[in-house]
Coordinates of C-alpha atoms and ligand atoms in Angstrom, one line a residue:
M292 CA -0.1 0.0 0.0
V293 CA 1.1 3.3 -0.8
S294 CA 0.4 6.1 1.8
P295 CA -2.2 8.9 1.0
V296 CA -1.2 12.1 0.4
R297 CA -1.1 14.8 2.9
L298 CA -3.3 17.3 1.4
Q299 CA -5.5 19.7 2.6
P300 CA -9.1 19.1 4.1
A301 CA -12.1 19.2 1.9
P302 CA -13.6 22.7 2.0
D303 CA -17.1 22.4 3.6
L304 CA -19.0 23.4 0.7
F305 CA -22.0 21.0 1.3
D306 CA -22.4 17.6 2.6
V307 CA -21.8 15.4 0.5
A308 CA -22.9 12.5 3.1
R309 CA -26.0 14.3 2.6
I310 CA -26.0 14.4 -1.4
R311 CA -24.9 10.4 -1.2
A312 CA -27.6 9.9 0.7
D313 CA -30.2 11.4 -2.1
F314 CA -29.1 8.6 -4.7
P315 CA -30.3 5.5 -3.8
I316 CA -28.2 3.4 -6.0
L317 CA -25.1 4.2 -3.8
S318 CA -25.8 2.1 -1.2
R319 CA -25.9 -1.0 -3.3
E320 CA -23.0 -3.5 -3.5
V321 CA -21.3 -4.3 -6.8
H322 CA -19.5 -8.3 -6.5
G323 CA -19.7 -7.9 -2.4
K324 CA -18.1 -4.4 -2.3
P325 CA -19.5 -1.2 -1.8
L326 CA -20.2 0.3 -5.0
V327 CA -17.7 3.2 -6.2
F328 CA -19.1 4.7 -9.2
L329 CA -16.8 6.7 -11.3
D330 CA -18.3 6.8 -14.9
S331 CA -20.7 9.3 -14.3
A332 CA -19.6 11.1 -17.7
A333 CA -20.9 8.2 -19.5
S334 CA -24.2 8.7 -17.8
A335 CA -24.8 10.0 -14.2
Q336 CA -26.8 8.0 -11.6
K337 CA -29.8 10.0 -10.6
P338 CA -31.5 11.2 -7.2
Q339 CA -34.4 9.9 -5.7
V340 CA -36.0 13.3 -6.4
V341 CA -36.4 12.3 -10.3
I342 CA -37.1 8.6 -10.3
D343 CA -40.0 9.9 -7.8
A344 CA -41.0 12.6 -10.4
V345 CA -40.8 9.9 -13.3
R346 CA -42.9 8.0 -11.1
H347 CA -45.5 10.0 -10.0
C348 CA -45.9 11.0 -13.7
Y349 CA -47.1 7.6 -15.1
E350 CA -48.7 6.8 -11.8
A351 CA -51.1 9.7 -10.9
E352 CA -50.5 12.4 -14.2
Y353 CA -50.0 10.2 -17.5
A354 CA -51.9 10.7 -20.6
N355 CA -50.1 12.4 -24.2
I356 CA -49.6 15.7 -24.5
H357 CA -50.7 18.8 -26.7
R358 CA -53.7 16.9 -27.6
G359 CA -56.3 16.4 -25.2
V360 CA -58.6 18.6 -23.6
H361 CA -59.2 15.9 -20.6
Y362 CA -57.4 16.9 -17.2
L363 CA -54.9 13.9 -17.9
S364 CA -53.9 15.4 -20.8
E365 CA -53.4 19.3 -20.0
T366 CA -51.7 18.3 -16.4
A367 CA -49.3 16.2 -18.7
T368 CA -48.7 19.3 -21.0
H369 CA -48.2 21.7 -18.0
N370 CA -45.5 19.3 -16.5
Y371 CA -43.6 18.6 -19.7
E372 CA -44.3 22.7 -20.7
A373 CA -42.7 23.4 -17.1
T374 CA -39.9 21.8 -18.0
R375 CA -39.1 23.6 -20.8
E376 CA -39.3 27.0 -18.9
K377 CA -37.0 24.9 -15.8
V378 CA -34.4 24.4 -18.6
R379 CA -34.9 28.0 -20.2
A380 CA -34.2 29.6 -16.8
F381 CA -31.0 27.1 -16.0
I382 CA -29.3 28.2 -19.1
N383 CA -30.8 31.8 -19.5
A384 CA -32.2 31.4 -22.7
R385 CA -34.0 34.3 -24.0
E386 CA -37.6 32.5 -25.0
T387 CA -38.7 28.9 -24.4
K388 CA -39.5 28.6 -27.9
E389 CA -35.6 28.6 -28.1
I390 CA -35.3 25.2 -26.2
I391 CA -36.4 22.2 -27.9
F392 CA -36.4 18.8 -26.3
V393 CA -34.9 15.9 -28.4
R394 CA -33.6 12.7 -27.1
G395 CA -30.4 13.8 -26.4
A396 CA -27.4 15.5 -28.1
T397 CA -26.4 13.4 -30.5
E398 CA -29.9 13.9 -32.0
A399 CA -29.5 17.6 -31.1
I400 CA -26.5 17.7 -33.3
N401 CA -27.8 15.8 -36.0
L402 CA -30.8 17.9 -36.0
V403 CA -28.7 20.6 -36.4
A404 CA -26.1 19.0 -39.1
A405 CA -29.2 17.9 -41.1
S406 CA -31.4 21.1 -41.0
W407 CA -29.2 24.1 -40.7
G408 CA -26.5 22.3 -43.0
G409 CA -28.9 21.5 -45.5
A410 CA -30.3 24.6 -45.8
N411 CA -26.9 26.4 -45.6
L412 CA -23.4 24.2 -46.9
K413 CA -22.3 24.1 -50.3
P414 CA -19.4 22.6 -52.1
G415 CA -16.1 23.7 -50.8
D416 CA -17.8 25.2 -47.6
E417 CA -16.3 24.1 -44.3
I418 CA -16.7 22.9 -41.3
L419 CA -15.0 23.7 -38.6
I420 CA -14.6 21.9 -35.6
T421 CA -11.8 20.2 -33.0
A422 CA -9.6 17.0 -32.3
L423 CA -11.4 17.0 -29.4
E424 CA -14.8 15.8 -30.4
H425 CA -17.2 13.6 -29.0
H426 CA -18.3 11.1 -32.2
S427 CA -21.6 12.6 -31.8
N428 CA -20.1 16.2 -32.7
I429 CA -17.8 14.5 -35.9
V430 CA -19.9 11.9 -37.6
P431 CA -23.2 14.1 -37.8
W432 CA -21.1 16.4 -40.0
Q433 CA -19.0 14.2 -42.2
M434 CA -22.6 13.3 -42.9
I435 CA -24.2 16.4 -44.2
A436 CA -20.6 17.5 -45.5
E437 CA -20.8 14.3 -48.0
K438 CA -24.5 15.6 -49.0
T439 CA -23.3 18.9 -49.6
G440 CA -20.0 18.9 -50.8
A441 CA -18.1 20.5 -47.7
L442 CA -15.8 20.3 -46.0
V443 CA -14.8 18.7 -42.0
R444 CA -11.7 20.3 -40.7
A445 CA -10.2 19.8 -37.5
V446 CA -8.0 22.2 -35.0
P447 CA -5.4 20.0 -33.4
T448 CA -4.4 19.9 -30.0
D449 CA -1.0 19.5 -28.3
E450 CA 0.3 17.2 -25.9
T451 CA -1.6 18.0 -23.7
G452 CA -4.7 17.6 -24.7
D453 CA -5.2 21.3 -25.0
F454 CA -7.7 24.0 -27.1
L455 CA -5.2 25.4 -29.1
F456 CA -6.9 29.1 -29.7
E457 CA -4.1 30.0 -31.7
R458 CA -4.3 27.3 -34.4
F459 CA -8.3 27.3 -34.1
E460 CA -8.4 31.3 -35.1
D461 CA -5.9 30.1 -38.1
M462 CA -8.4 27.7 -39.2
L463 CA -11.0 29.9 -39.9
T464 CA -11.6 31.2 -43.2
P465 CA -13.7 32.5 -45.4
R466 CA -15.5 29.2 -46.2
T467 CA -15.6 28.1 -42.6
K468 CA -19.8 28.7 -42.3
I469 CA -20.0 27.1 -39.1
V470 CA -18.1 26.2 -35.8
A471 CA -19.2 23.6 -34.0
I472 CA -16.8 22.4 -30.5
T473 CA -17.4 20.8 -27.0
H474 CA -17.4 22.8 -23.9
A475 CA -15.3 20.1 -22.4
S476 CA -13.9 17.0 -23.5
N477 CA -15.6 13.8 -22.1
A478 CA -12.7 11.8 -22.8
I479 CA -9.7 13.9 -20.6
G480 CA -11.6 16.8 -19.4
T481 CA -10.0 19.9 -21.3
V482 CA -12.4 22.8 -20.9
V483 CA -12.9 25.0 -24.0
P484 CA -13.2 28.8 -23.6
I485 CA -16.3 28.8 -25.1
K486 CA -16.9 32.8 -24.9
D487 CA -14.1 33.3 -26.4
V488 CA -14.0 31.3 -29.2
V489 CA -18.1 32.4 -29.8
A490 CA -16.9 36.3 -30.1
T491 CA -13.6 35.1 -32.1
A492 CA -16.3 33.5 -34.8
H493 CA -19.0 35.5 -34.7
A494 CA -16.3 38.2 -35.7
R495 CA -16.0 36.7 -38.8
G496 CA -19.9 36.4 -39.3
I497 CA -19.8 32.5 -38.2
P498 CA -22.3 30.3 -36.4
V499 CA -21.1 28.0 -33.5
L500 CA -22.3 25.4 -32.0
I501 CA -21.3 24.3 -28.2
D502 CA -21.7 20.6 -27.5
G503 CA -22.6 21.4 -23.3
C504 CA -23.0 17.4 -22.8
Q505 CA -20.1 17.7 -20.4
G506 CA -20.1 21.4 -19.8
I507 CA -23.1 21.5 -18.2
V508 CA -22.8 19.7 -15.7
H509 CA -19.1 20.3 -14.3
R510 CA -19.3 24.5 -15.4
G511 CA -22.9 25.2 -16.2
V512 CA -23.5 28.0 -19.0
D513 CA -25.8 31.4 -19.5
V514 CA -26.1 30.9 -23.3
Q515 CA -27.0 34.9 -23.9
D516 CA -23.8 35.5 -21.8
V517 CA -21.5 32.8 -24.4
D518 CA -23.8 34.3 -27.0
C519 CA -23.8 30.6 -28.8
D520 CA -25.9 29.9 -31.8
F521 CA -27.0 26.7 -30.3
Y522 CA -26.0 24.7 -27.1
V523 CA -26.7 20.7 -27.3
F524 CA -27.0 18.4 -23.9
S525 CA -28.4 15.1 -22.8
A526 CA -30.4 14.9 -19.3
H527 CA -29.0 11.9 -18.8
K528 CA -25.8 13.2 -17.4
L529 CA -27.2 15.8 -15.4
Y530 CA -28.8 13.5 -13.0
G531 CA -32.1 13.6 -15.5
P532 CA -33.8 10.2 -17.4
S533 CA -32.1 9.3 -20.1
G534 CA -33.4 9.5 -23.7
I535 CA -34.2 13.1 -23.1
G536 CA -32.5 16.2 -24.3
V537 CA -32.0 19.8 -25.4
L538 CA -31.2 22.0 -28.3
Y539 CA -31.5 25.1 -27.4
G540 CA -30.9 27.8 -30.9
K541 CA -31.7 31.5 -31.3
A542 CA -34.9 32.3 -32.5
D543 CA -34.0 34.0 -35.7
L544 CA -31.8 30.6 -36.6
L545 CA -34.2 28.2 -35.8
E546 CA -37.1 30.2 -37.4
A547 CA -35.2 29.8 -40.5
M548 CA -34.0 26.2 -40.4
P549 CA -36.3 23.7 -42.1
P550 CA -38.3 20.6 -40.1
Y551 CA -36.1 18.0 -39.1
Q552 CA -38.3 15.3 -38.4
G553 CA -42.2 15.4 -39.9
G554 CA -44.9 14.2 -38.2
G555 CA -48.2 14.7 -35.6
D556 CA -47.3 18.0 -33.1
M557 CA -44.9 19.8 -35.5
I558 CA -47.9 20.3 -38.4
E559 CA -49.9 23.4 -38.8
T560 CA -52.1 22.2 -41.5
V561 CA -52.2 18.9 -43.2
S562 CA -53.6 18.2 -47.0
I563 CA -52.1 15.4 -49.3
A564 CA -50.5 18.1 -51.4
R565 CA -48.9 20.2 -48.6
S566 CA -48.7 20.8 -45.1
T567 CA -47.8 23.4 -43.2
Y568 CA -45.6 23.9 -39.7
A569 CA -45.8 24.6 -36.6
A570 CA -44.1 27.9 -35.2
L571 CA -41.7 27.2 -32.7
P572 CA -40.6 25.0 -30.6
H573 CA -43.0 22.5 -32.0
K574 CA -41.6 22.6 -35.2
F575 CA -38.6 20.4 -34.4
E576 CA -40.7 18.1 -32.1
A577 CA -42.6 15.6 -33.9
G578 CA -44.2 12.7 -32.6
T579 CA -45.1 12.0 -28.9
P580 CA -42.2 12.5 -27.1
N581 CA -40.7 11.0 -23.8
I582 CA -43.3 12.6 -21.6
A583 CA -42.2 11.5 -18.0
G584 CA -38.6 11.4 -18.9
T585 CA -39.0 15.4 -19.5
V586 CA -40.8 15.6 -15.9
G587 CA -37.9 13.9 -14.5
F588 CA -35.8 16.3 -16.2
G589 CA -37.0 19.0 -15.1
A590 CA -36.8 17.7 -11.4
A591 CA -33.2 16.9 -12.4
I592 CA -32.8 20.8 -13.1
D593 CA -34.3 21.6 -9.7
Y594 CA -31.9 19.2 -8.1
V595 CA -28.7 20.9 -9.8
A596 CA -30.2 24.4 -9.3
A597 CA -30.6 24.0 -5.7
I598 CA -26.8 22.7 -5.4
G599 CA -25.5 25.3 -7.5
H600 CA -22.8 25.6 -9.5
D601 CA -20.2 26.9 -7.8
A602 CA -20.7 24.8 -4.9
I603 CA -20.3 21.6 -7.5
L604 CA -17.5 23.0 -9.0
A605 CA -15.5 23.7 -6.1
H606 CA -16.7 20.3 -4.6
E607 CA -15.5 18.6 -8.1
D608 CA -12.3 20.5 -7.9
D609 CA -11.2 19.2 -4.5
I610 CA -12.0 15.7 -5.8
L611 CA -10.0 16.6 -9.4
G612 CA -7.1 17.8 -7.2
Y613 CA -6.9 14.9 -5.0
A614 CA -7.4 12.5 -7.4
L615 CA -4.5 14.1 -9.3
E616 CA -2.2 14.1 -6.1
R617 CA -2.3 10.3 -5.1
L618 CA -2.4 9.2 -9.4
R619 CA 0.9 10.7 -9.9
G620 CA 2.2 9.0 -6.4
L621 CA 1.9 6.0 -8.4
N622 CA 5.2 5.9 -10.6
D623 CA 3.6 3.9 -13.3
I624 CA 0.7 5.5 -14.2
Q625 CA 0.9 7.9 -17.4
L626 CA -1.7 10.6 -17.0
V627 CA -3.5 11.5 -20.8
G628 CA -4.5 14.7 -20.9
T629 CA -3.1 17.0 -18.5
A630 CA -4.1 20.8 -20.1
P631 CA -4.5 23.3 -17.5
E632 CA -8.3 23.7 -16.9
R633 CA -10.2 20.2 -16.5
A634 CA -13.9 19.3 -16.2
S635 CA -13.2 15.8 -13.4
I636 CA -12.5 13.6 -15.5
I637 CA -9.1 12.0 -15.5
S638 CA -8.1 9.3 -18.3
F639 CA -5.2 7.4 -17.3
L640 CA -3.2 4.1 -18.3
I641 CA -1.5 1.7 -16.5
D642 CA 2.0 1.1 -17.6
G643 CA 1.7 -2.8 -19.1
V644 CA -1.6 -3.0 -18.8
H645 CA -4.4 -3.0 -21.4
P646 CA -7.3 -0.7 -20.4
H647 CA -9.8 -3.3 -20.3
D648 CA -8.1 -5.3 -18.4
S649 CA -7.9 -2.3 -15.7
G650 CA -11.3 -2.0 -15.6
T651 CA -12.3 -5.6 -15.7
I652 CA -10.1 -5.7 -12.3
L653 CA -11.3 -2.7 -10.6
D654 CA -14.9 -4.0 -11.6
Q655 CA -13.9 -7.0 -9.4
A656 CA -13.5 -4.3 -6.2
G657 CA -16.8 -2.8 -7.3
I658 CA -15.5 0.5 -8.8
A659 CA -16.7 1.4 -12.3
V660 CA -14.7 3.0 -14.5
R661 CA -15.1 3.4 -18.2
V662 CA -12.5 1.7 -20.4
G663 CA -12.1 2.3 -24.0
H664 CA -12.0 5.1 -26.4
H665 CA -14.6 6.7 -25.3
C666 CA -16.5 8.0 -28.4
A667 CA -13.3 10.4 -28.9
Q668 CA -11.5 8.0 -31.4
P669 CA -9.7 10.8 -33.4
L670 CA -8.1 11.7 -29.8
M671 CA -7.2 8.8 -28.7
D672 CA -5.3 8.8 -32.6
H673 CA -3.8 11.8 -31.8
F674 CA -2.2 10.5 -28.5
D675 CA -1.3 7.0 -30.5
I676 CA -3.3 4.7 -28.1
A677 CA -6.3 2.7 -28.8
G678 CA -8.1 3.7 -25.2
T679 CA -7.4 4.8 -21.5
V680 CA -9.1 4.1 -18.0
R681 CA -11.8 7.0 -17.4
A682 CA -12.4 8.4 -13.9
S683 CA -15.2 10.8 -13.9
F684 CA -16.4 12.6 -10.7
A685 CA -20.1 13.6 -9.9
V686 CA -21.4 16.3 -6.9
Y687 CA -21.2 12.5 -5.1
N688 CA -18.1 11.4 -5.2
T689 CA -16.0 11.6 -2.3
R690 CA -12.0 11.6 -1.6
A691 CA -13.1 8.1 0.0
D692 CA -14.0 6.4 -3.5
V693 CA -10.6 8.3 -5.1
D694 CA -8.6 5.9 -2.2
A695 CA -10.7 2.9 -3.4
L696 CA -9.7 3.5 -6.9
I697 CA -6.0 4.3 -6.1
D698 CA -6.6 0.7 -3.7
G699 CA -8.1 -1.3 -6.6
L700 CA -5.0 0.5 -9.1
Q701 CA -2.7 -1.4 -6.5
D702 CA -4.6 -4.7 -7.1
V703 CA -4.3 -4.2 -10.9
R704 CA -0.3 -3.7 -10.7
K705 CA 0.2 -7.2 -8.5
V706 CA -2.1 -9.0 -10.6
F707 CA 0.6 -7.9 -13.6
A708 CA 3.7 -8.1 -11.4
Ligands
7TS891 N1 -21.3 14.7 -26.5 C1 -20.5 15.0 -25.0 C2 -19.5 15.6 -25.2 C3 -20.4 13.8 -24.9 O1 -19.9 13.6 -23.5 C4 -21.8 12.3 -25.1 C5 -21.4 11.4 -24.7 C6 -22.3 13.1 -26.5 C7 -21.7 13.9 -26.8 C8 -23.3 12.1 -26.4 O2 -24.2 12.4 -25.8 P1 -25.9 11.1 -25.9 O3 -26.1 11.3 -24.6 O4 -26.7 12.2 -27.3 O5 -25.0 10.1 -26.1 N2 -20.7 10.7 -23.5 C9 -20.6 9.7 -23.1 C10 -19.2 9.4 -22.7 O6 -17.9 9.8 -22.0 N3 -19.3 7.9 -22.1 O7 -20.8 7.3 -22.5 C11 -21.1 8.5 -23.5

């Protein structure tokens, strides 16, 4: 056993024991060991208030929305639309019609690429992304590029995995028609200075889409302050249900975009010859949505907003700093991604051990980490590796979880010694 590094005690900003008590799954065991959940970047666990909200919807307030004159339909519609207002306030959008409910970030990016890209991209135009992106902010752009003759270019990163601002500026050309960039890397945690990115692109008249999947969780966003044109995220990483997420878009851009999918709820009139479309936000919400999930999402926003991003950031920074100190105490660990500003996500490799083997041995100790390429293969290619072990920390993680990880890593080293 390596003795723990002595660090300052954790700041007493919020009561993590009380937070943990809100998440029923955290008290279960896995393989006979207390669960240590370090995979929240993939999907966060759910507090009781979210579980209760979903359950209450089905038990007492469920019907299809925007349809009936009956009590339950009106109640369900009210609850669904109440979440839209909660999202608006949470990200400080101007109007609720700028909040489009989608399946998740992936669907949101596909929507913008297909609808905005289909209407605006021409052969030779350039879509500028970065080497830090998740596949869902790469592939939809490649698909629309193939259809329109546009080209996807990516701002490279350096050996620390940082965002390179000057390279970004250099790669903006008169042909650049949109910038699509992550707020924070899911694979290595790098935080991108999105406000400066937007200001720089806007100075050249280029709109910007921000993939906020990780950023919304670890930093939060004020879309009016950042002035981004689109901001997308999934509820399930923000302690809400899966199958529901948000496309925020500036109203004038969304108004000008054609619908992405056709069907019920997105029309004004339909005849066999032609149809006219509903106003925002419904134009982009064809079909019966994830009603209970949206209600649960509202509860998740209330939960996160009550804690507040300042407290979340302080807590997660403490855990991140502690984890980095302890990992650096192990001499055979290579950190992958060491940019100065990082969200509470750590990627690393143990010398001579395949990430999958590390993950399997950690799992036997009840420790859940993600291993592999983290849907960021271009970033793995940049580091010339196939994948990493990733530990991601959320509001409910503690220094004791980090200690458990370090002990688990000693087990890995023993097996491979
Ligand atoms: N963008 C980022 C930055 C992400 O982290 C993810 C999911 C997505 C987009 C896609 O989100 P979805 O909800 O539509 O699937 N990230 C991860 C991850 O890191 N491990 O599993 C999923």
